[in-house]
Amino acid sequence: MSNFIHTPVMTEEVLAALNPQPRGCYADGTIGGGGHAFGILKFSTPEGQLYGCDRDIEAVEAARCRLAEFEGRFEIRHGNFSEMPDWVGSGTCDGVLLDLGMSSPQIDQAERGFSFQLDGPLDMRMDQRQPMTAANLVNEASAEELALIFWEFGGERESRRLARGIIRERERSSITRTKQLADLIERMMPRRGQKTHPATRVFQALRIAINDELGLLSVGLAAVWKLIKPGGRLVVITFHSLEDRIVKDFGRKLARDYRIEGNVDVPELRQPATPESKWVYRKAVQPGTVEITENPRARSAQMRVMEKI
Ligand SMILES: C[S@@+](CC[C@H](N)C(=O)[O-])C[C@H]1O[C@@H](n2cnc3c(N)ncnc32)[C@H](O)[C@@H]1O
């Protein structure tokens, strides 16, 4: 029995969007604890197939354990969803799911180093084979690099001041623990009655940078799109606006009935083209109030669904 426990978000909505069929073939690029995958395999009984992966080896092991009763109907590998076309055939899937962000055990285990509320090594790697940790970044990057990360990935308005404070602190001693960094930020930016911890945005920014979350999402969307058959669906759940914007832009480009040369869209220079995709729902789908009450981590989730034409 695994102690990797993650409550999947919007399971009903995900299953309604994927509509698993008894002979369907599905891919879950962020398998986590296997909660959504369990639903997909259950509803595609008796012959539905599932390919899954996760960057986190603990998630891979937990998902294999969770899905044991469907043995023979799934294949799960340790890796990035951007690499799925290396081992899943192109045009073979009826549906692909990406449920981005972190799983609960990553946040709740102090030794993974993602949480400013628990003291642990300043790590934050989803894939622990990767050499660069958050401590490496915080102790080695220049003030300009840190400020840019805090601003671009965390929207932190005090990014430059915090980056300068970190440089001063690390000249005295290396910053190696989550609590050391969280306390330093709190000393530089006292709470003044705010509910949110002042280190929230910096921790989010470091996590996105260390795991190259946005870069891999752009590449990964194009990669998993190749796996889908015509009529098949891509379901993506995001947890912050930077991710959602990338998904929205990706879907919009595929749904256009024209193409453009380069990156600038000048209406006079548009060339007619056949759209590759259509939106299944006009807007992002959000969890209901009951789900948010039962699982507050679902509160920022947004689901977008595209169908391949
Ligand atoms: C929100 S959890 C997924 C939970 C899962 N849907 C479930 O039902 O348990 C997100 C997972 O995505 C993984 N992940 C994030 N980015 C990834 C990537 N680029 N490739 C593979 N896995 C990724 C994380 O390690 C984490 O386990």
mmCIF file of C-alpha atoms and ligand atoms in Angstrom:
data_model
loop_
_atom_site.group_PDB
_atom_site.id
_atom_site.type_symbol
_atom_site.label_atom_id
_atom_site.label_comp_id
_atom_site.label_asym_id
_atom_site.label_seq_id
_atom_site.Cartn_x
_atom_site.Cartn_y
_atom_site.Cartn_z
ATOM 1 C CA MET A 1 0.000 0.000 0.000
ATOM 2 C CA SER A 2 1.431 3.390 -1.009
ATOM 3 C CA ASN A 3 1.323 6.457 1.242
ATOM 4 C CA PHE A 4 1.234 8.716 -1.834
ATOM 5 C CA ILE A 5 -2.284 10.108 -1.479
ATOM 6 C CA HIS A 6 -3.629 12.760 -3.830
ATOM 7 C CA THR A 7 -7.286 13.730 -4.225
ATOM 8 C CA PRO A 8 -7.871 14.229 -7.965
ATOM 9 C CA VAL A 9 -9.709 17.412 -8.970
ATOM 10 C CA MET A 10 -12.840 17.621 -11.147
ATOM 11 C CA THR A 11 -12.937 13.854 -11.708
ATOM 12 C CA GLU A 12 -16.539 13.882 -12.937
ATOM 13 C CA GLU A 13 -15.827 16.699 -15.366
ATOM 14 C CA VAL A 14 -12.661 14.983 -16.657
ATOM 15 C CA LEU A 15 -14.486 11.699 -17.232
ATOM 16 C CA ALA A 16 -17.406 13.471 -18.931
ATOM 17 C CA ALA A 17 -14.954 15.221 -21.262
ATOM 18 C CA LEU A 18 -12.952 12.069 -22.088
ATOM 19 C CA ASN A 19 -16.016 9.796 -22.169
ATOM 20 C CA PRO A 20 -13.918 6.590 -21.902
ATOM 21 C CA GLN A 21 -15.059 3.752 -24.186
ATOM 22 C CA PRO A 22 -14.629 -0.030 -23.686
ATOM 23 C CA ARG A 23 -12.047 -0.263 -26.478
ATOM 24 C CA GLY A 24 -10.660 3.236 -26.147
ATOM 25 C CA CYS A 25 -7.022 4.192 -25.789
ATOM 26 C CA TYR A 26 -6.054 7.015 -23.418
ATOM 27 C CA ALA A 27 -2.932 8.758 -22.140
ATOM 28 C CA ASP A 28 -2.414 10.471 -18.796
ATOM 29 C CA GLY A 29 0.750 12.603 -18.939
ATOM 30 C CA THR A 30 0.648 13.553 -15.238
ATOM 31 C CA ILE A 31 -0.493 10.338 -13.634
ATOM 32 C CA GLY A 32 0.254 11.405 -10.016
ATOM 33 C CA GLY A 33 -1.426 9.010 -7.592
ATOM 34 C CA GLY A 34 -3.471 7.475 -10.452
ATOM 35 C CA GLY A 35 -6.841 8.890 -9.354
ATOM 36 C CA HIS A 36 -8.020 10.120 -12.765
ATOM 37 C CA ALA A 37 -6.370 7.115 -14.432
ATOM 38 C CA PHE A 38 -8.369 4.797 -12.161
ATOM 39 C CA GLY A 39 -11.603 6.391 -13.409
ATOM 40 C CA ILE A 40 -10.491 6.169 -17.049
ATOM 41 C CA LEU A 41 -9.624 2.460 -16.730
ATOM 42 C CA LYS A 42 -12.795 1.691 -14.794
ATOM 43 C CA PHE A 43 -15.070 3.376 -17.332
ATOM 44 C CA SER A 44 -13.214 1.855 -20.306
ATOM 45 C CA THR A 45 -13.612 -1.707 -18.954
ATOM 46 C CA PRO A 46 -13.082 -4.350 -20.294
ATOM 47 C CA GLU A 47 -10.531 -3.485 -22.986
ATOM 48 C CA GLY A 48 -9.630 0.182 -22.655
ATOM 49 C CA GLN A 49 -5.887 0.905 -22.572
ATOM 50 C CA LEU A 50 -3.976 3.632 -20.756
ATOM 51 C CA TYR A 51 -0.463 5.017 -21.191
ATOM 52 C CA GLY A 52 0.720 7.081 -18.238
ATOM 53 C CA CYS A 53 3.793 8.930 -17.082
ATOM 54 C CA ASP A 54 5.010 11.265 -14.360
ATOM 55 C CA ARG A 55 8.281 13.093 -13.710
ATOM 56 C CA ASP A 56 8.141 11.972 -10.104
ATOM 57 C CA ILE A 57 9.223 8.367 -9.501
ATOM 58 C CA GLU A 58 7.189 8.209 -6.276
ATOM 59 C CA ALA A 59 4.055 9.056 -8.279
ATOM 60 C CA VAL A 60 4.868 6.388 -10.868
ATOM 61 C CA GLU A 61 5.190 3.734 -8.154
ATOM 62 C CA ALA A 62 2.015 4.912 -6.416
ATOM 63 C CA ALA A 63 0.022 4.891 -9.655
ATOM 64 C CA ARG A 64 1.201 1.364 -10.573
ATOM 65 C CA CYS A 65 0.061 0.208 -7.152
ATOM 66 C CA ARG A 66 -3.289 2.046 -7.325
ATOM 67 C CA LEU A 67 -4.071 0.620 -10.765
ATOM 68 C CA ALA A 68 -2.965 -2.959 -9.987
ATOM 69 C CA GLU A 69 -6.466 -4.365 -10.513
ATOM 70 C CA PHE A 70 -6.284 -3.277 -14.182
ATOM 71 C CA GLU A 71 -2.947 -5.086 -14.767
ATOM 72 C CA GLY A 72 -2.380 -5.735 -18.490
ATOM 73 C CA ARG A 73 -4.392 -2.688 -19.569
ATOM 74 C CA PHE A 74 -1.872 0.055 -18.730
ATOM 75 C CA GLU A 75 1.749 1.008 -19.191
ATOM 76 C CA ILE A 76 3.309 3.640 -16.934
ATOM 77 C CA ARG A 77 6.774 5.140 -17.390
ATOM 78 C CA HIS A 78 8.896 7.567 -15.411
ATOM 79 C CA GLY A 79 9.341 10.652 -17.562
ATOM 80 C CA ASN A 80 8.063 13.840 -19.002
ATOM 81 C CA PHE A 81 4.848 14.053 -20.995
ATOM 82 C CA SER A 82 6.763 15.931 -23.692
ATOM 83 C CA GLU A 83 8.566 12.610 -24.375
ATOM 84 C CA MET A 84 5.385 10.518 -24.780
ATOM 85 C CA PRO A 85 5.585 10.455 -28.613
ATOM 86 C CA ASP A 86 8.853 8.455 -28.178
ATOM 87 C CA TRP A 87 6.873 5.501 -26.828
ATOM 88 C CA VAL A 88 3.163 6.069 -27.615
ATOM 89 C CA GLY A 89 2.095 5.819 -31.257
ATOM 90 C CA SER A 90 1.013 8.957 -33.013
ATOM 91 C CA GLY A 91 -2.737 9.184 -33.707
ATOM 92 C CA THR A 92 -3.507 6.245 -31.390
ATOM 93 C CA CYS A 93 -5.284 7.930 -28.450
ATOM 94 C CA ASP A 94 -8.956 8.777 -28.050
ATOM 95 C CA GLY A 95 -8.137 11.116 -25.206
ATOM 96 C CA VAL A 96 -5.178 12.649 -23.389
ATOM 97 C CA LEU A 97 -5.221 14.196 -19.922
ATOM 98 C CA LEU A 98 -2.727 16.661 -18.430
ATOM 99 C CA ASP A 99 -3.492 17.612 -14.817
ATOM 100 C CA LEU A 100 -0.681 20.078 -14.197
ATOM 101 C CA GLY A 101 0.832 21.419 -11.018
ATOM 102 C CA MET A 102 1.834 19.378 -8.028
ATOM 103 C CA SER A 103 0.483 16.356 -6.272
ATOM 104 C CA SER A 104 -0.350 16.636 -2.569
ATOM 105 C CA PRO A 105 2.550 14.428 -1.365
ATOM 106 C CA GLN A 106 5.016 16.728 -3.142
ATOM 107 C CA ILE A 107 3.634 19.665 -1.134
ATOM 108 C CA ASP A 108 3.126 17.812 2.139
ATOM 109 C CA GLN A 109 6.480 16.005 2.451
ATOM 110 C CA ALA A 110 8.967 18.425 4.017
ATOM 111 C CA GLU A 111 11.945 16.644 2.443
ATOM 112 C CA ARG A 112 10.713 17.468 -1.092
ATOM 113 C CA GLY A 113 11.363 21.121 -0.265
ATOM 114 C CA PHE A 114 8.308 22.697 -1.976
ATOM 115 C CA SER A 115 6.588 24.071 1.113
ATOM 116 C CA PHE A 116 7.312 27.299 2.979
ATOM 117 C CA GLN A 117 5.228 25.961 5.868
ATOM 118 C CA LEU A 118 7.412 22.922 6.562
ATOM 119 C CA ASP A 119 11.156 22.938 7.144
ATOM 120 C CA GLY A 120 13.077 20.852 4.636
ATOM 121 C CA PRO A 121 15.972 21.029 2.177
ATOM 122 C CA LEU A 122 15.402 23.705 -0.473
ATOM 123 C CA ASP A 123 14.933 21.164 -3.262
ATOM 124 C CA MET A 124 11.670 21.512 -5.297
ATOM 125 C CA ARG A 125 12.640 19.039 -8.039
ATOM 126 C CA MET A 126 9.709 17.024 -9.381
ATOM 127 C CA ASP A 127 12.201 14.713 -11.098
ATOM 128 C CA GLN A 128 15.005 13.976 -8.678
ATOM 129 C CA ARG A 129 17.318 12.781 -11.466
ATOM 130 C CA GLN A 130 17.670 16.413 -12.453
ATOM 131 C CA PRO A 131 20.861 17.981 -10.977
ATOM 132 C CA MET A 132 19.662 21.560 -10.310
ATOM 133 C CA THR A 133 17.787 22.181 -7.029
ATOM 134 C CA ALA A 134 16.138 25.366 -5.759
ATOM 135 C CA ALA A 135 19.083 25.776 -3.345
ATOM 136 C CA ASN A 136 21.495 25.791 -6.313
ATOM 137 C CA LEU A 137 19.433 28.481 -7.997
ATOM 138 C CA VAL A 138 19.004 30.644 -4.882
ATOM 139 C CA ASN A 139 22.727 30.458 -4.009
ATOM 140 C CA GLU A 140 24.173 30.775 -7.495
ATOM 141 C CA ALA A 141 21.948 33.014 -9.642
ATOM 142 C CA SER A 142 22.638 36.743 -9.937
ATOM 143 C CA ALA A 143 20.313 39.306 -8.338
ATOM 144 C CA GLU A 144 18.978 40.183 -11.831
ATOM 145 C CA GLU A 145 18.200 36.535 -12.629
ATOM 146 C CA LEU A 146 16.440 36.000 -9.302
ATOM 147 C CA ALA A 147 14.422 39.210 -9.618
ATOM 148 C CA LEU A 148 13.311 38.219 -13.127
ATOM 149 C CA ILE A 149 12.202 34.766 -11.934
ATOM 150 C CA PHE A 150 10.279 36.233 -8.957
ATOM 151 C CA TRP A 151 8.564 38.771 -11.224
ATOM 152 C CA GLU A 152 7.828 36.610 -14.281
ATOM 153 C CA PHE A 153 6.817 33.393 -12.564
ATOM 154 C CA GLY A 154 5.464 34.758 -9.279
ATOM 155 C CA GLY A 155 4.256 38.264 -10.170
ATOM 156 C CA GLU A 156 6.188 39.420 -7.078
ATOM 157 C CA ARG A 157 6.217 43.237 -7.037
ATOM 158 C CA GLU A 158 9.118 43.419 -4.576
ATOM 159 C CA SER A 159 11.196 41.089 -6.764
ATOM 160 C CA ARG A 160 14.333 43.271 -6.930
ATOM 161 C CA ARG A 161 14.376 44.090 -3.224
ATOM 162 C CA LEU A 162 13.907 40.435 -2.275
ATOM 163 C CA ALA A 163 16.617 39.317 -4.716
ATOM 164 C CA ARG A 164 19.073 41.845 -3.237
ATOM 165 C CA GLY A 165 18.211 40.653 0.289
ATOM 166 C CA ILE A 166 18.860 37.039 -0.722
ATOM 167 C CA ILE A 167 22.269 37.961 -2.165
ATOM 168 C CA ARG A 168 23.209 39.745 1.114
ATOM 169 C CA GLU A 169 22.054 36.787 3.208
ATOM 170 C CA ARG A 170 23.890 34.168 1.149
ATOM 171 C CA GLU A 171 27.157 36.127 1.497
ATOM 172 C CA ARG A 172 26.878 35.359 5.239
ATOM 173 C CA SER A 173 25.791 31.741 4.834
ATOM 174 C CA SER A 174 24.251 29.557 2.099
ATOM 175 C CA ILE A 175 20.463 29.307 1.999
ATOM 176 C CA THR A 176 19.743 25.586 2.109
ATOM 177 C CA ARG A 177 16.434 25.169 3.978
ATOM 178 C CA THR A 178 12.869 26.133 3.059
ATOM 179 C CA LYS A 179 12.230 27.738 6.447
ATOM 180 C CA GLN A 180 15.447 29.753 6.241
ATOM 181 C CA LEU A 181 14.237 31.273 2.946
ATOM 182 C CA ALA A 182 10.628 31.729 4.110
ATOM 183 C CA ASP A 183 11.765 33.472 7.342
ATOM 184 C CA LEU A 184 14.186 35.700 5.435
ATOM 185 C CA ILE A 185 11.382 36.824 3.090
ATOM 186 C CA GLU A 186 9.050 37.393 6.021
ATOM 187 C CA ARG A 187 11.684 39.588 7.738
ATOM 188 C CA MET A 188 12.075 41.651 4.547
ATOM 189 C CA MET A 189 8.343 41.780 3.868
ATOM 190 C CA PRO A 190 6.366 41.464 7.141
ATOM 191 C CA ARG A 191 2.817 40.105 6.841
ATOM 192 C CA ARG A 192 0.991 43.224 8.120
ATOM 193 C CA GLY A 193 -2.204 41.267 8.735
ATOM 194 C CA GLN A 194 -2.309 39.547 5.312
ATOM 195 C CA LYS A 195 -3.518 35.957 5.265
ATOM 196 C CA THR A 196 -1.163 34.825 2.497
ATOM 197 C CA HIS A 197 2.403 34.075 3.576
ATOM 198 C CA PRO A 198 4.781 36.660 2.035
ATOM 199 C CA ALA A 199 6.943 33.852 0.605
ATOM 200 C CA THR A 200 4.080 32.348 -1.452
ATOM 201 C CA ARG A 201 4.949 34.054 -4.749
ATOM 202 C CA VAL A 202 8.713 33.471 -4.447
ATOM 203 C CA PHE A 203 8.185 29.766 -3.731
ATOM 204 C CA GLN A 204 5.820 29.434 -6.709
ATOM 205 C CA ALA A 205 8.330 31.223 -8.944
ATOM 206 C CA LEU A 206 11.262 29.055 -7.853
ATOM 207 C CA ARG A 207 9.222 25.883 -8.377
ATOM 208 C CA ILE A 208 8.208 26.925 -11.901
ATOM 209 C CA ALA A 209 11.810 27.835 -12.754
ATOM 210 C CA ILE A 210 13.450 24.721 -11.300
ATOM 211 C CA ASN A 211 11.056 22.397 -13.101
ATOM 212 C CA ASP A 212 10.927 24.503 -16.301
ATOM 213 C CA GLU A 213 7.169 24.117 -16.029
ATOM 214 C CA LEU A 214 6.172 26.664 -18.651
ATOM 215 C CA GLY A 215 8.820 25.701 -21.219
ATOM 216 C CA LEU A 216 7.914 22.034 -20.911
ATOM 217 C CA LEU A 217 4.199 22.803 -21.130
ATOM 218 C CA SER A 218 4.591 24.582 -24.487
ATOM 219 C CA VAL A 219 6.668 21.742 -25.927
ATOM 220 C CA GLY A 220 4.552 19.086 -24.190
ATOM 221 C CA LEU A 221 1.197 20.295 -25.550
ATOM 222 C CA ALA A 222 2.467 20.000 -29.110
ATOM 223 C CA ALA A 223 3.930 16.572 -28.291
ATOM 224 C CA VAL A 224 0.777 15.050 -26.767
ATOM 225 C CA TRP A 225 -1.430 16.588 -29.476
ATOM 226 C CA LYS A 226 0.322 14.233 -31.934
ATOM 227 C CA LEU A 227 -0.922 11.205 -29.978
ATOM 228 C CA ILE A 228 -4.599 12.064 -30.484
ATOM 229 C CA LYS A 229 -6.812 10.570 -33.230
ATOM 230 C CA PRO A 230 -9.224 12.775 -35.184
ATOM 231 C CA GLY A 231 -12.303 13.118 -32.949
ATOM 232 C CA GLY A 232 -10.150 12.525 -29.847
ATOM 233 C CA ARG A 233 -9.841 15.031 -27.013
ATOM 234 C CA LEU A 234 -7.147 16.830 -25.045
ATOM 235 C CA VAL A 235 -8.147 17.752 -21.483
ATOM 236 C CA VAL A 236 -5.827 20.098 -19.590
ATOM 237 C CA ILE A 237 -6.221 21.222 -15.969
ATOM 238 C CA THR A 238 -4.108 24.215 -14.939
ATOM 239 C CA PHE A 239 -3.604 25.845 -11.548
ATOM 240 C CA HIS A 240 -2.367 29.338 -12.383
ATOM 241 C CA SER A 241 -2.888 31.945 -15.060
ATOM 242 C CA LEU A 242 0.565 31.545 -16.655
ATOM 243 C CA GLU A 243 -0.179 27.907 -17.483
ATOM 244 C CA ASP A 244 -3.748 28.654 -18.541
ATOM 245 C CA ARG A 245 -2.568 31.325 -20.986
ATOM 246 C CA ILE A 246 -0.230 28.833 -22.688
ATOM 247 C CA VAL A 247 -3.057 26.277 -23.026
ATOM 248 C CA LYS A 248 -5.496 28.912 -24.315
ATOM 249 C CA ASP A 249 -3.011 30.193 -26.911
ATOM 250 C CA PHE A 250 -2.211 26.656 -28.021
ATOM 251 C CA GLY A 251 -5.922 25.833 -28.525
ATOM 252 C CA ARG A 252 -6.643 29.150 -30.261
ATOM 253 C CA LYS A 253 -3.894 28.634 -32.826
ATOM 254 C CA LEU A 254 -5.157 25.147 -33.674
ATOM 255 C CA ALA A 255 -8.755 26.367 -33.957
ATOM 256 C CA ARG A 256 -7.915 29.163 -36.442
ATOM 257 C CA ASP A 257 -9.123 28.884 -40.036
ATOM 258 C CA TYR A 258 -6.010 30.690 -41.262
ATOM 259 C CA ARG A 259 -2.282 30.541 -40.773
ATOM 260 C CA ILE A 260 0.271 33.292 -40.386
ATOM 261 C CA GLU A 261 3.912 33.552 -41.338
ATOM 262 C CA GLY A 262 6.139 34.187 -38.295
ATOM 263 C CA ASN A 263 4.685 35.392 -35.003
ATOM 264 C CA VAL A 264 2.875 38.571 -36.020
ATOM 265 C CA ASP A 265 -0.776 38.234 -36.989
ATOM 266 C CA VAL A 266 -1.431 40.859 -39.700
ATOM 267 C CA PRO A 267 -5.008 40.263 -41.016
ATOM 268 C CA GLU A 268 -4.051 41.204 -44.627
ATOM 269 C CA LEU A 269 -1.307 38.556 -44.675
ATOM 270 C CA ARG A 270 -3.394 35.646 -43.362
ATOM 271 C CA GLN A 271 -3.501 32.493 -45.501
ATOM 272 C CA PRO A 272 -6.617 30.281 -45.401
ATOM 273 C CA ALA A 273 -6.093 26.972 -43.542
ATOM 274 C CA THR A 274 -8.209 24.139 -42.168
ATOM 275 C CA PRO A 275 -8.657 24.296 -38.368
ATOM 276 C CA GLU A 276 -7.113 21.322 -36.565
ATOM 277 C CA SER A 277 -9.137 21.634 -33.384
ATOM 278 C CA LYS A 278 -12.310 22.986 -31.821
ATOM 279 C CA TRP A 279 -13.068 23.953 -28.238
ATOM 280 C CA VAL A 280 -15.492 21.580 -26.538
ATOM 281 C CA TYR A 281 -16.470 24.230 -23.960
ATOM 282 C CA ARG A 282 -16.341 27.922 -24.815
ATOM 283 C CA LYS A 283 -14.810 28.797 -21.435
ATOM 284 C CA ALA A 284 -12.596 27.088 -18.881
ATOM 285 C CA VAL A 285 -14.558 24.759 -16.574
ATOM 286 C CA GLN A 286 -14.037 25.311 -12.844
ATOM 287 C CA PRO A 287 -14.754 23.087 -9.859
ATOM 288 C CA GLY A 288 -18.061 23.528 -8.055
ATOM 289 C CA THR A 289 -18.372 24.964 -4.549
ATOM 290 C CA VAL A 290 -18.941 21.542 -2.964
ATOM 291 C CA GLU A 291 -15.648 20.250 -4.385
ATOM 292 C CA ILE A 292 -13.767 23.393 -3.296
ATOM 293 C CA THR A 293 -15.151 23.050 0.229
ATOM 294 C CA GLU A 294 -14.135 19.403 0.406
ATOM 295 C CA ASN A 295 -10.768 19.904 -1.314
ATOM 296 C CA PRO A 296 -9.536 23.518 -1.014
ATOM 297 C CA ARG A 297 -6.547 22.677 -3.255
ATOM 298 C CA ALA A 298 -9.017 22.480 -6.159
ATOM 299 C CA ARG A 299 -9.931 26.165 -5.840
ATOM 300 C CA SER A 300 -7.629 27.490 -8.581
ATOM 301 C CA ALA A 301 -8.173 24.610 -11.043
ATOM 302 C CA GLN A 302 -9.375 25.399 -14.568
ATOM 303 C CA MET A 303 -10.115 22.732 -17.175
ATOM 304 C CA ARG A 304 -9.947 23.334 -20.937
ATOM 305 C CA VAL A 305 -10.952 20.741 -23.511
ATOM 306 C CA MET A 306 -10.065 20.614 -27.215
ATOM 307 C CA GLU A 307 -11.222 18.130 -29.824
ATOM 308 C CA LYS A 308 -9.098 17.158 -32.817
ATOM 309 C CA ILE A 309 -10.855 17.641 -36.147
HETATM 310 C C1 LIG B 1 -1.872 17.398 -9.892
HETATM 311 S S1 LIG B 1 -0.812 16.019 -9.961
HETATM 312 C C2 LIG B 1 -1.677 14.852 -10.945
HETATM 313 C C3 LIG B 1 -2.631 14.038 -10.136
HETATM 314 C C4 LIG B 1 -3.322 12.931 -10.920
HETATM 315 N N1 LIG B 1 -4.172 13.433 -11.966
HETATM 316 C C5 LIG B 1 -4.126 12.034 -9.998
HETATM 317 O O1 LIG B 1 -5.292 11.752 -10.298
HETATM 318 O O2 LIG B 1 -3.590 11.604 -8.965
HETATM 319 C C6 LIG B 1 0.400 16.596 -11.072
HETATM 320 C C7 LIG B 1 1.506 15.604 -11.374
HETATM 321 O O3 LIG B 1 2.104 15.998 -12.587
HETATM 322 C C8 LIG B 1 3.468 15.704 -12.535
HETATM 323 N N2 LIG B 1 4.084 16.537 -13.571
HETATM 324 C C9 LIG B 1 4.142 17.877 -13.618
HETATM 325 N N3 LIG B 1 4.733 18.274 -14.760
HETATM 326 C C10 LIG B 1 5.012 17.137 -15.468
HETATM 327 C C11 LIG B 1 5.614 16.881 -16.738
HETATM 328 N N4 LIG B 1 6.033 17.886 -17.519
HETATM 329 N N5 LIG B 1 5.722 15.594 -17.164
HETATM 330 C C12 LIG B 1 5.284 14.569 -16.367
HETATM 331 N N6 LIG B 1 4.734 14.754 -15.144
HETATM 332 C C13 LIG B 1 4.594 16.023 -14.710
HETATM 333 C C14 LIG B 1 3.861 16.005 -11.105
HETATM 334 O O4 LIG B 1 5.017 15.291 -10.732
HETATM 335 C C15 LIG B 1 2.617 15.552 -10.326
HETATM 336 O O5 LIG B 1 2.764 14.236 -9.858
#
